[in-house]
mmCIF file of C-alpha atoms and ligand atoms in Angstrom:
data_model
loop_
_atom_site.group_PDB
_atom_site.id
_atom_site.type_symbol
_atom_site.label_atom_id
_atom_site.label_comp_id
_atom_site.label_asym_id
_atom_site.label_seq_id
_atom_site.Cartn_x
_atom_site.Cartn_y
_atom_site.Cartn_z
ATOM 1 C CA MET A 1 -6.166 -129.660 22.034
ATOM 2 C CA ILE A 2 -2.806 -127.947 21.169
ATOM 3 C CA TYR A 3 -2.926 -124.328 21.456
ATOM 4 C CA LEU A 4 -0.563 -122.498 19.132
ATOM 5 C CA ASP A 5 -2.071 -119.099 18.729
ATOM 6 C CA HIS A 6 -0.317 -117.310 21.507
ATOM 7 C CA ALA A 7 -0.026 -113.961 19.376
ATOM 8 C CA ALA A 8 -3.891 -113.678 19.244
ATOM 9 C CA THR A 9 -4.235 -114.261 23.043
ATOM 10 C CA THR A 10 -2.637 -116.206 25.874
ATOM 11 C CA PRO A 11 -4.583 -118.041 28.653
ATOM 12 C CA LEU A 12 -4.886 -116.131 31.952
ATOM 13 C CA ASP A 13 -2.200 -117.049 34.443
ATOM 14 C CA LYS A 14 -3.783 -118.838 37.567
ATOM 15 C CA GLU A 15 -1.812 -116.626 39.925
ATOM 16 C CA VAL A 16 -2.936 -113.500 37.988
ATOM 17 C CA LEU A 17 -6.606 -114.948 38.257
ATOM 18 C CA ASN A 18 -6.282 -115.329 41.981
ATOM 19 C CA GLU A 19 -4.957 -111.628 42.358
ATOM 20 C CA MET A 20 -7.789 -110.187 40.484
ATOM 21 C CA LEU A 21 -10.779 -112.287 42.071
ATOM 22 C CA PRO A 22 -11.308 -110.163 45.283
ATOM 23 C CA TYR A 23 -11.581 -106.979 43.113
ATOM 24 C CA PHE A 24 -14.863 -108.749 41.522
ATOM 25 C CA SER A 25 -16.314 -109.261 44.889
ATOM 26 C CA GLU A 26 -15.571 -107.946 48.325
ATOM 27 C CA THR A 27 -13.359 -105.210 47.046
ATOM 28 C CA PHE A 28 -15.762 -103.916 44.600
ATOM 29 C CA GLY A 29 -15.196 -100.079 45.154
ATOM 30 C CA ASN A 30 -14.929 -97.322 42.571
ATOM 31 C CA ALA A 31 -11.339 -96.266 42.611
ATOM 32 C CA ASN A 32 -12.485 -92.818 42.411
ATOM 33 C CA SER A 33 -14.664 -92.833 45.521
ATOM 34 C CA GLN A 34 -13.489 -91.230 48.859
ATOM 35 C CA HIS A 35 -14.742 -93.674 51.283
ATOM 36 C CA THR A 36 -12.894 -96.911 52.494
ATOM 37 C CA TYR A 37 -14.173 -99.102 49.694
ATOM 38 C CA GLY A 38 -13.033 -96.537 47.039
ATOM 39 C CA GLN A 39 -9.670 -96.404 48.684
ATOM 40 C CA ARG A 40 -8.992 -99.949 48.713
ATOM 41 C CA ALA A 41 -9.740 -100.207 45.121
ATOM 42 C CA ALA A 42 -7.493 -97.084 44.604
ATOM 43 C CA SER A 43 -4.526 -98.447 46.234
ATOM 44 C CA ALA A 44 -4.829 -101.732 44.216
ATOM 45 C CA VAL A 45 -4.630 -99.486 41.121
ATOM 46 C CA VAL A 46 -1.809 -97.569 42.428
ATOM 47 C CA LYS A 47 0.266 -100.658 43.040
ATOM 48 C CA ALA A 48 -0.644 -102.073 39.645
ATOM 49 C CA ARG A 49 0.408 -98.750 38.087
ATOM 50 C CA GLU A 50 3.787 -98.960 39.897
ATOM 51 C CA GLU A 51 4.326 -102.639 38.769
ATOM 52 C CA VAL A 52 3.685 -101.771 35.054
ATOM 53 C CA ALA A 53 5.919 -98.685 35.328
ATOM 54 C CA GLU A 54 8.714 -100.652 36.901
ATOM 55 C CA CYS A 55 8.575 -103.390 34.136
ATOM 56 C CA ILE A 56 9.026 -100.662 31.382
ATOM 57 C CA ASN A 57 11.306 -98.343 33.307
ATOM 58 C CA ALA A 58 8.737 -95.467 33.297
ATOM 59 C CA LYS A 59 7.505 -93.410 36.084
ATOM 60 C CA PRO A 60 3.937 -94.466 37.588
ATOM 61 C CA SER A 61 2.721 -90.998 36.458
ATOM 62 C CA GLU A 62 3.451 -91.887 32.822
ATOM 63 C CA VAL A 63 1.238 -94.861 32.878
ATOM 64 C CA TYR A 64 -2.301 -94.485 31.536
ATOM 65 C CA PHE A 65 -4.546 -97.614 31.671
ATOM 66 C CA THR A 66 -6.827 -98.096 28.479
ATOM 67 C CA SER A 67 -9.282 -100.719 27.515
ATOM 68 C CA GLY A 68 -6.566 -102.454 25.606
ATOM 69 C CA GLY A 69 -4.018 -102.287 22.942
ATOM 70 C CA THR A 70 -6.429 -101.171 20.209
ATOM 71 C CA GLU A 71 -7.433 -98.075 22.401
ATOM 72 C CA ALA A 72 -3.844 -97.329 23.344
ATOM 73 C CA ASP A 73 -2.879 -97.288 19.558
ATOM 74 C CA ASN A 74 -5.972 -95.273 18.708
ATOM 75 C CA TRP A 75 -5.166 -92.760 21.462
ATOM 76 C CA ALA A 76 -1.354 -92.464 20.431
ATOM 77 C CA ILE A 77 -2.261 -91.522 16.784
ATOM 78 C CA LYS A 78 -5.476 -89.477 17.261
ATOM 79 C CA GLY A 79 -4.468 -87.876 20.631
ATOM 80 C CA THR A 80 -1.165 -86.635 18.973
ATOM 81 C CA ALA A 81 -2.979 -85.608 15.790
ATOM 82 C CA LEU A 82 -5.389 -83.504 17.868
ATOM 83 C CA ALA A 83 -2.656 -82.031 19.887
ATOM 84 C CA LEU A 84 -0.259 -81.153 17.211
ATOM 85 C CA LYS A 85 -2.379 -80.335 14.199
ATOM 86 C CA GLU A 86 -1.299 -76.749 14.142
ATOM 87 C CA LYS A 87 2.345 -77.814 13.823
ATOM 88 C CA GLY A 88 1.574 -80.131 10.826
ATOM 89 C CA LYS A 89 -0.630 -82.739 9.571
ATOM 90 C CA HIS A 90 1.801 -85.371 8.323
ATOM 91 C CA ILE A 91 2.167 -88.827 9.995
ATOM 92 C CA ILE A 92 4.697 -91.688 9.191
ATOM 93 C CA THR A 93 4.032 -95.163 9.915
ATOM 94 C CA SER A 94 4.812 -98.534 8.139
ATOM 95 C CA LYS A 95 2.926 -100.993 5.854
ATOM 96 C CA ILE A 96 2.974 -103.749 8.489
ATOM 97 C CA GLU A 97 1.290 -102.294 11.419
ATOM 98 C CA HIS A 98 -1.683 -103.747 13.269
ATOM 99 C CA SER A 99 -5.032 -102.659 12.052
ATOM 100 C CA ALA A 100 -5.644 -100.495 15.200
ATOM 101 C CA ILE A 101 -2.682 -98.189 13.889
ATOM 102 C CA TYR A 102 -3.602 -98.655 10.108
ATOM 103 C CA ALA A 103 -7.485 -97.778 10.528
ATOM 104 C CA SER A 104 -6.610 -94.817 12.835
ATOM 105 C CA CYS A 105 -4.362 -93.471 10.254
ATOM 106 C CA LYS A 106 -6.859 -93.953 7.399
ATOM 107 C CA GLN A 107 -9.455 -92.152 9.499
ATOM 108 C CA LEU A 108 -7.100 -89.183 9.884
ATOM 109 C CA GLU A 109 -6.615 -89.262 6.248
ATOM 110 C CA SER A 110 -10.187 -88.770 5.735
ATOM 111 C CA LEU A 111 -10.029 -85.722 7.943
ATOM 112 C CA GLY A 112 -7.207 -84.078 5.907
ATOM 113 C CA PHE A 113 -4.017 -85.563 7.515
ATOM 114 C CA GLU A 114 -1.445 -87.058 5.263
ATOM 115 C CA VAL A 115 0.125 -90.374 6.084
ATOM 116 C CA THR A 116 3.318 -92.064 4.744
ATOM 117 C CA TYR A 117 3.293 -95.726 4.917
ATOM 118 C CA LEU A 118 6.946 -96.977 4.943
ATOM 119 C CA ASP A 119 8.034 -100.017 2.972
ATOM 120 C CA VAL A 120 9.802 -102.977 4.657
ATOM 121 C CA SER A 121 12.536 -105.217 3.616
ATOM 122 C CA SER A 122 11.779 -108.847 2.473
ATOM 123 C CA ASP A 123 12.392 -109.941 5.891
ATOM 124 C CA GLY A 124 10.194 -107.434 7.391
ATOM 125 C CA PHE A 125 12.335 -104.553 8.766
ATOM 126 C CA VAL A 126 11.690 -100.767 8.423
ATOM 127 C CA SER A 127 14.742 -98.798 7.483
ATOM 128 C CA PRO A 128 15.992 -95.847 9.611
ATOM 129 C CA ASP A 129 17.167 -94.222 6.355
ATOM 130 C CA ASP A 130 13.672 -94.589 4.718
ATOM 131 C CA LEU A 131 12.296 -93.047 7.900
ATOM 132 C CA ARG A 132 14.823 -90.047 7.696
ATOM 133 C CA LYS A 133 13.934 -89.410 4.145
ATOM 134 C CA ALA A 134 10.246 -89.421 4.665
ATOM 135 C CA ILE A 135 10.400 -86.732 7.455
ATOM 136 C CA THR A 136 9.273 -83.155 6.575
ATOM 137 C CA ASP A 137 8.697 -80.076 8.387
ATOM 138 C CA LYS A 138 4.961 -81.000 8.787
ATOM 139 C CA THR A 139 5.656 -84.479 10.332
ATOM 140 C CA ILE A 140 4.244 -84.682 13.730
ATOM 141 C CA LEU A 141 4.197 -88.322 14.522
ATOM 142 C CA VAL A 142 6.197 -91.368 13.574
ATOM 143 C CA SER A 143 4.544 -94.647 14.808
ATOM 144 C CA ILE A 144 6.348 -98.048 14.127
ATOM 145 C CA MET A 145 5.524 -101.246 15.845
ATOM 146 C CA PHE A 146 8.002 -102.931 18.192
ATOM 147 C CA ALA A 147 7.595 -106.435 16.789
ATOM 148 C CA ASN A 148 5.195 -107.652 14.276
ATOM 149 C CA ASN A 149 2.210 -109.808 15.212
ATOM 150 C CA GLU A 150 2.337 -111.849 12.007
ATOM 151 C CA MET A 151 5.732 -112.566 11.128
ATOM 152 C CA GLY A 152 7.670 -111.629 14.253
ATOM 153 C CA ALA A 153 10.352 -109.181 12.923
ATOM 154 C CA ILE A 154 11.625 -106.924 15.865
ATOM 155 C CA GLN A 155 12.031 -103.425 14.662
ATOM 156 C CA PRO A 156 15.262 -101.344 15.355
ATOM 157 C CA ILE A 157 13.022 -98.975 17.689
ATOM 158 C CA LYS A 158 15.858 -97.259 19.302
ATOM 159 C CA GLU A 159 17.564 -96.187 16.099
ATOM 160 C CA LEU A 160 14.102 -95.159 14.391
ATOM 161 C CA ALA A 161 13.197 -93.054 17.625
ATOM 162 C CA LYS A 162 16.542 -91.292 17.294
ATOM 163 C CA VAL A 163 15.810 -90.563 13.848
ATOM 164 C CA ALA A 164 12.395 -89.004 14.612
ATOM 165 C CA HIS A 165 13.891 -87.097 17.546
ATOM 166 C CA GLU A 166 16.570 -85.515 15.260
ATOM 167 C CA ARG A 167 13.757 -83.633 13.691
ATOM 168 C CA ASP A 168 11.652 -83.176 17.016
ATOM 169 C CA VAL A 169 8.997 -85.454 15.812
ATOM 170 C CA VAL A 170 7.097 -87.531 18.368
ATOM 171 C CA PHE A 171 7.846 -91.372 18.132
ATOM 172 C CA HIS A 172 5.221 -94.018 19.202
ATOM 173 C CA THR A 173 5.562 -97.712 19.141
ATOM 174 C CA ASP A 174 2.985 -100.536 19.330
ATOM 175 C CA ALA A 175 4.702 -102.854 21.665
ATOM 176 C CA VAL A 176 1.755 -105.128 22.172
ATOM 177 C CA GLN A 177 3.674 -108.201 20.978
ATOM 178 C CA ALA A 178 6.823 -107.385 22.601
ATOM 179 C CA ALA A 179 5.682 -106.728 26.229
ATOM 180 C CA GLY A 180 6.440 -109.755 28.449
ATOM 181 C CA ALA A 181 8.467 -111.396 25.620
ATOM 182 C CA LEU A 182 11.449 -108.867 25.251
ATOM 183 C CA HIS A 183 13.187 -106.613 27.741
ATOM 184 C CA ILE A 184 11.742 -103.023 27.281
ATOM 185 C CA ASP A 185 13.044 -99.786 28.705
ATOM 186 C CA VAL A 186 11.172 -96.795 27.549
ATOM 187 C CA LYS A 187 13.928 -94.508 28.612
ATOM 188 C CA ASP A 188 16.723 -96.432 26.871
ATOM 189 C CA LEU A 189 14.658 -96.773 23.784
ATOM 190 C CA GLY A 190 13.795 -93.185 23.918
ATOM 191 C CA VAL A 191 10.119 -93.595 22.728
ATOM 192 C CA ASP A 192 7.629 -90.933 23.646
ATOM 193 C CA LEU A 193 4.531 -93.104 23.415
ATOM 194 C CA MET A 194 4.018 -96.790 23.852
ATOM 195 C CA SER A 195 1.047 -99.110 23.707
ATOM 196 C CA ILE A 196 0.826 -102.585 25.558
ATOM 197 C CA SER A 197 -1.956 -104.935 26.161
ATOM 198 C CA GLY A 198 -2.807 -107.320 29.054
ATOM 199 C CA HIS A 199 -3.970 -110.488 27.336
ATOM 200 C CA LYS A 200 -0.711 -111.046 25.189
ATOM 201 C CA PHE A 201 1.310 -111.758 28.328
ATOM 202 C CA TYR A 202 -1.132 -114.114 30.325
ATOM 203 C CA GLY A 203 -3.145 -111.238 31.780
ATOM 204 C CA PRO A 204 -6.764 -110.479 31.358
ATOM 205 C CA LYS A 205 -8.500 -109.124 28.091
ATOM 206 C CA GLY A 206 -9.876 -105.698 27.807
ATOM 207 C CA ILE A 207 -6.920 -103.922 29.610
ATOM 208 C CA GLY A 208 -3.918 -102.062 28.092
ATOM 209 C CA CYS A 209 -1.766 -99.073 28.720
ATOM 210 C CA LEU A 210 -0.286 -96.081 26.943
ATOM 211 C CA TYR A 211 2.890 -95.034 28.151
ATOM 212 C CA ILE A 212 2.938 -91.233 27.852
ATOM 213 C CA ARG A 213 6.352 -89.524 28.435
ATOM 214 C CA SER A 214 6.003 -86.780 30.940
ATOM 215 C CA GLY A 215 5.620 -83.361 29.372
ATOM 216 C CA LEU A 216 4.429 -84.723 26.005
ATOM 217 C CA LYS A 217 1.430 -82.850 24.432
ATOM 218 C CA MET A 218 -1.485 -85.242 24.390
ATOM 219 C CA GLU A 219 -5.223 -84.757 23.683
ATOM 220 C CA ARG A 220 -7.694 -87.001 25.268
ATOM 221 C CA LEU A 221 -9.423 -89.759 23.137
ATOM 222 C CA ILE A 222 -11.954 -90.987 25.850
ATOM 223 C CA THR A 223 -13.567 -87.695 27.251
ATOM 224 C CA GLY A 224 -15.487 -87.909 30.552
ATOM 225 C CA GLY A 225 -14.474 -87.862 34.124
ATOM 226 C CA GLU A 226 -11.171 -87.095 35.711
ATOM 227 C CA GLN A 227 -9.811 -90.632 35.767
ATOM 228 C CA GLU A 228 -6.266 -91.298 34.693
ATOM 229 C CA ARG A 229 -4.942 -87.989 35.736
ATOM 230 C CA SER A 230 -7.890 -86.333 33.662
ATOM 231 C CA LYS A 231 -6.528 -87.837 30.521
ATOM 232 C CA ARG A 232 -8.898 -90.717 30.107
ATOM 233 C CA GLY A 233 -12.530 -90.835 31.362
ATOM 234 C CA GLY A 234 -14.296 -93.880 32.583
ATOM 235 C CA THR A 235 -14.453 -95.797 35.799
ATOM 236 C CA THR A 236 -11.315 -97.754 36.286
ATOM 237 C CA ASN A 237 -11.541 -101.524 35.526
ATOM 238 C CA VAL A 238 -9.923 -102.467 38.844
ATOM 239 C CA PRO A 239 -9.727 -106.295 38.500
ATOM 240 C CA ALA A 240 -8.133 -106.015 35.035
ATOM 241 C CA VAL A 241 -5.755 -103.362 36.096
ATOM 242 C CA VAL A 242 -4.759 -105.470 38.948
ATOM 243 C CA GLY A 243 -4.293 -108.353 36.685
ATOM 244 C CA MET A 244 -2.304 -106.469 34.102
ATOM 245 C CA GLY A 245 0.099 -105.225 36.804
ATOM 246 C CA LYS A 246 0.627 -108.782 38.139
ATOM 247 C CA ALA A 247 0.777 -110.406 34.662
ATOM 248 C CA LEU A 248 3.417 -107.939 33.446
ATOM 249 C CA LYS A 249 5.422 -108.398 36.594
ATOM 250 C CA LYS A 250 5.420 -112.007 36.305
ATOM 251 C CA ALA A 251 6.116 -112.147 32.609
ATOM 252 C CA THR A 252 9.082 -109.777 32.973
ATOM 253 C CA ALA A 253 10.563 -111.862 35.725
ATOM 254 C CA GLU A 254 10.317 -114.844 33.327
ATOM 255 C CA ILE A 255 11.433 -113.323 30.123
ATOM 256 C CA ASP A 256 14.774 -114.965 29.783
ATOM 257 C CA LYS A 257 13.466 -118.312 30.816
ATOM 258 C CA ASN A 258 10.375 -118.283 28.565
ATOM 259 C CA ALA A 259 12.051 -116.708 25.570
ATOM 260 C CA GLU A 260 14.774 -119.571 25.749
ATOM 261 C CA TYR A 261 12.172 -122.265 26.193
ATOM 262 C CA VAL A 262 9.667 -120.870 23.700
ATOM 263 C CA SER A 263 12.112 -120.050 21.108
ATOM 264 C CA SER A 264 13.605 -123.659 21.375
ATOM 265 C CA LEU A 265 10.162 -125.112 20.698
ATOM 266 C CA ARG A 266 9.688 -122.594 17.756
ATOM 267 C CA ASP A 267 13.020 -123.480 16.269
ATOM 268 C CA ARG A 268 12.380 -127.125 16.546
ATOM 269 C CA PHE A 269 8.994 -126.744 14.790
ATOM 270 C CA ILE A 270 10.624 -124.569 11.998
ATOM 271 C CA GLU A 271 13.406 -127.187 11.322
ATOM 272 C CA LYS A 272 11.038 -129.949 11.145
ATOM 273 C CA VAL A 273 8.449 -128.305 9.083
ATOM 274 C CA GLU A 274 11.292 -127.232 6.571
ATOM 275 C CA ASN A 275 12.631 -130.871 6.438
ATOM 276 C CA ARG A 276 9.183 -132.487 5.965
ATOM 277 C CA ILE A 277 7.134 -130.224 3.744
ATOM 278 C CA SER A 278 8.313 -128.900 0.369
ATOM 279 C CA ASP A 279 7.137 -125.779 -1.646
ATOM 280 C CA ILE A 280 6.784 -123.545 1.419
ATOM 281 C CA LYS A 281 7.829 -120.004 2.237
ATOM 282 C CA PHE A 282 9.062 -118.978 5.685
ATOM 283 C CA ASN A 283 7.757 -115.525 6.433
ATOM 284 C CA GLY A 284 9.830 -112.963 8.436
ATOM 285 C CA PRO A 285 13.463 -112.745 9.543
ATOM 286 C CA ARG A 286 15.594 -115.637 10.771
ATOM 287 C CA HIS A 287 17.093 -113.065 13.413
ATOM 288 C CA ASP A 288 15.459 -110.322 15.324
ATOM 289 C CA ARG A 289 12.450 -112.373 15.573
ATOM 290 C CA LEU A 290 9.835 -112.734 18.357
ATOM 291 C CA PRO A 291 10.724 -116.000 20.157
ATOM 292 C CA ASN A 292 7.154 -117.390 19.697
ATOM 293 C CA ASN A 293 6.488 -116.733 16.141
ATOM 294 C CA ALA A 294 6.667 -119.144 13.172
ATOM 295 C CA SER A 295 4.979 -118.286 9.946
ATOM 296 C CA PHE A 296 4.848 -120.343 6.820
ATOM 297 C CA SER A 297 3.082 -119.936 3.500
ATOM 298 C CA PHE A 298 2.146 -123.309 1.832
ATOM 299 C CA ARG A 299 1.905 -123.326 -1.937
ATOM 300 C CA TYR A 300 -1.239 -124.457 -3.802
ATOM 301 C CA ILE A 301 -3.566 -124.532 -0.913
ATOM 302 C CA GLU A 302 -5.512 -122.163 1.205
ATOM 303 C CA GLY A 303 -4.420 -121.274 4.630
ATOM 304 C CA GLU A 304 -8.069 -121.430 5.837
ATOM 305 C CA SER A 305 -8.509 -125.193 4.616
ATOM 306 C CA ILE A 306 -5.262 -126.067 6.521
ATOM 307 C CA LEU A 307 -6.591 -124.366 9.616
ATOM 308 C CA PHE A 308 -9.851 -126.032 9.460
ATOM 309 C CA SER A 309 -8.269 -129.353 9.044
ATOM 310 C CA LEU A 310 -5.946 -128.650 12.000
ATOM 311 C CA ASP A 311 -8.699 -127.513 14.199
ATOM 312 C CA LEU A 312 -10.589 -130.882 13.606
ATOM 313 C CA LYS A 313 -7.419 -132.586 14.779
ATOM 314 C CA GLY A 314 -7.291 -130.423 17.786
ATOM 315 C CA ILE A 315 -4.615 -127.981 16.827
ATOM 316 C CA CYS A 316 -5.381 -124.330 17.012
ATOM 317 C CA ALA A 317 -3.197 -121.751 14.842
ATOM 318 C CA SER A 318 -4.062 -118.776 12.891
ATOM 319 C CA SER A 319 -3.943 -117.392 9.258
ATOM 320 C CA GLY A 320 -1.892 -114.268 9.590
ATOM 321 C CA SER A 321 -3.526 -112.201 12.373
ATOM 322 C CA ALA A 322 -6.625 -112.731 14.350
ATOM 323 C CA CYS A 323 -7.675 -109.044 13.671
ATOM 324 C CA SER A 324 -7.919 -109.631 9.823
ATOM 325 C CA SER A 325 -8.948 -113.334 9.590
ATOM 326 C CA GLY A 326 -12.429 -113.657 8.160
ATOM 327 C CA SER A 327 -11.443 -110.980 5.652
ATOM 328 C CA LEU A 328 -10.949 -112.021 2.021
ATOM 329 C CA GLU A 329 -8.077 -109.349 1.594
ATOM 330 C CA PRO A 330 -4.712 -110.903 1.767
ATOM 331 C CA SER A 331 -2.648 -109.482 4.683
ATOM 332 C CA ARG A 332 -0.960 -106.230 4.216
ATOM 333 C CA THR A 333 1.911 -107.384 6.191
ATOM 334 C CA LEU A 334 2.618 -110.426 4.004
ATOM 335 C CA LEU A 335 2.206 -108.442 0.751
ATOM 336 C CA ALA A 336 4.684 -105.843 2.165
ATOM 337 C CA ILE A 337 7.313 -108.487 2.655
ATOM 338 C CA GLY A 338 6.841 -109.429 -0.932
ATOM 339 C CA THR A 339 4.687 -112.569 -0.563
ATOM 340 C CA PRO A 340 2.727 -112.933 -3.724
ATOM 341 C CA VAL A 341 -0.993 -112.839 -3.288
ATOM 342 C CA GLY A 342 -1.829 -116.431 -4.068
ATOM 343 C CA LEU A 343 0.953 -117.535 -1.473
ATOM 344 C CA ALA A 344 -0.202 -115.117 1.031
ATOM 345 C CA HIS A 345 -3.661 -116.842 1.158
ATOM 346 C CA GLY A 346 -1.850 -120.183 1.926
ATOM 347 C CA THR A 347 -0.234 -118.646 5.079
ATOM 348 C CA ILE A 348 -0.349 -119.950 8.794
ATOM 349 C CA ARG A 349 0.898 -118.417 11.924
ATOM 350 C CA PHE A 350 1.869 -120.733 14.636
ATOM 351 C CA SER A 351 2.630 -118.936 17.905
ATOM 352 C CA PHE A 352 4.170 -120.918 20.817
ATOM 353 C CA GLY A 353 3.634 -120.354 24.500
ATOM 354 C CA LYS A 354 5.142 -121.153 27.826
ATOM 355 C CA HIS A 355 2.782 -124.177 28.435
ATOM 356 C CA ASN A 356 3.461 -125.847 25.087
ATOM 357 C CA THR A 357 5.691 -129.034 24.985
ATOM 358 C CA VAL A 358 8.156 -130.707 22.725
ATOM 359 C CA GLU A 359 5.456 -133.583 22.253
ATOM 360 C CA GLU A 360 3.078 -130.998 21.069
ATOM 361 C CA VAL A 361 5.440 -129.551 18.553
ATOM 362 C CA ASP A 362 6.245 -132.962 17.084
ATOM 363 C CA LYS A 363 2.589 -133.997 16.922
ATOM 364 C CA THR A 364 1.683 -130.785 15.264
ATOM 365 C CA VAL A 365 4.533 -131.229 12.505
ATOM 366 C CA ASP A 366 3.121 -134.764 11.807
ATOM 367 C CA ILE A 367 -0.392 -133.867 11.492
ATOM 368 C CA LEU A 368 0.393 -130.613 9.612
ATOM 369 C CA ALA A 369 2.653 -132.673 6.937
ATOM 370 C CA GLU A 370 -0.326 -135.274 6.578
ATOM 371 C CA GLU A 371 -2.821 -132.517 6.031
ATOM 372 C CA VAL A 372 -0.848 -130.358 3.754
ATOM 373 C CA GLU A 373 -0.252 -133.547 1.535
ATOM 374 C CA ARG A 374 -4.027 -134.471 1.647
ATOM 375 C CA LEU A 375 -5.105 -130.872 0.738
ATOM 376 C CA ARG A 376 -2.680 -130.562 -2.048
ATOM 377 C CA ALA A 377 -3.551 -133.934 -3.481
ATOM 378 C CA MET A 378 -7.140 -132.346 -3.796
ATOM 379 C CA SER A 379 -5.914 -129.092 -5.316
ATOM 380 C CA PRO A 380 -6.057 -128.634 -8.976
ATOM 381 C CA LEU A 381 -3.224 -126.036 -8.770
ATOM 382 C CA TYR A 382 -0.956 -128.842 -7.310
ATOM 383 C CA LYS A 383 -1.921 -131.616 -9.897
ATOM 384 C CA LYS A 384 -0.843 -129.628 -12.793
ATOM 385 C CA GLN A 385 2.774 -129.358 -11.415
HETATM 386 C C1 PLP B 1 -3.291 -107.799 19.777
HETATM 387 C C2 PLP B 1 -2.627 -106.583 19.257
HETATM 388 C C3 PLP B 1 -3.191 -105.385 19.372
HETATM 389 C C4 PLP B 1 -4.573 -105.211 19.947
HETATM 390 O O1 PLP B 1 -4.509 -105.340 21.352
HETATM 391 P P1 PLP B 1 -5.971 -105.610 22.073
HETATM 392 O O2 PLP B 1 -5.730 -105.483 23.494
HETATM 393 O O3 PLP B 1 -6.498 -106.978 21.805
HETATM 394 O O4 PLP B 1 -7.001 -104.493 21.673
HETATM 395 C C5 PLP B 1 -2.553 -104.252 18.929
HETATM 396 N N1 PLP B 1 -1.207 -104.448 18.248
HETATM 397 C C6 PLP B 1 -0.710 -105.623 18.121
HETATM 398 C C7 PLP B 1 0.646 -105.675 17.524
HETATM 399 C C8 PLP B 1 -1.330 -106.715 18.679
HETATM 400 O O5 PLP B 1 -0.750 -108.006 18.482
#
């Protein structure tokens, strides 16, 4: 099998797994208990919190563990809306956000908030000028993703945060795709809130964190006990927290090495695909792009049919994003960069990882070229050409 869907999830790193294992068995304590079992678990959580904080240049007290990227995104949007609703009810985001942001904004619209969805350029970038023009006296939050999960565009976060702060507006970024792949320094970027998720950098699933700048006003999303400094209730998922700390530390130490390797595979793939297959559209930018992402739309065929054929040959890729696959609606992100609806349906995202090889890239291109040709030969759309 050739796994080319690292933007959906990554395999758990063996070293990370080993670090987690004791917390499923002998060190099973509740991190909130006062006795020795509890304290052992609690000190593991302290260590993991320090590891995460160090990787993003935050203070440990600014790191709040959540059940994943989705919860962190929901919390950032709804927690800010609840905390600042007296100040205003206007939120600004973009047309290419992950569904965790988009659906949170839609829910707030149904509760009387107003949301502006900024356009992006044809290669996928949000413009700081557009943001500046969209801010009003009622704007309380701007949320723009760090790097796009479907077509890889890396946004000018530092500039965008600066524009928001010129008007005293809170700035959030969904950095789920960026964490572990790009260097992140929350202080240098000037963001107030940032979401990350463990399973996108070879850590476990079901764990994420929200960075909340100290002093920022935030309401709770998950109410309950006094965990996470009384901001997020629920018994701490100690093994997952431990795994996330270790995984981010490892990924951060390897960023330069992995980015160079993974982007070399990705570039080889792009070049070969463009040489071998005609009638395709490359989605997203050629620069300021995640190292792992290659997205192509293939004219005259359905992405789902290509994916199915690839899967039969042992290659795992994705149509757009894992979160919206299965839906018949074309991807919001692809439409936002100007991909026509028909072409959007013929889109496949290949996302590479540190365990992939040059041989896998070459084999994938061979099989892809054959399958695209075979499917096009059966397509009534193609025959008419
Ligand atoms: C995967 C992903 C999420 C969701 O994270 P989960 O931990 O899977 O809930 C959010 N945003 C982006 C950009 C993602 O790629």
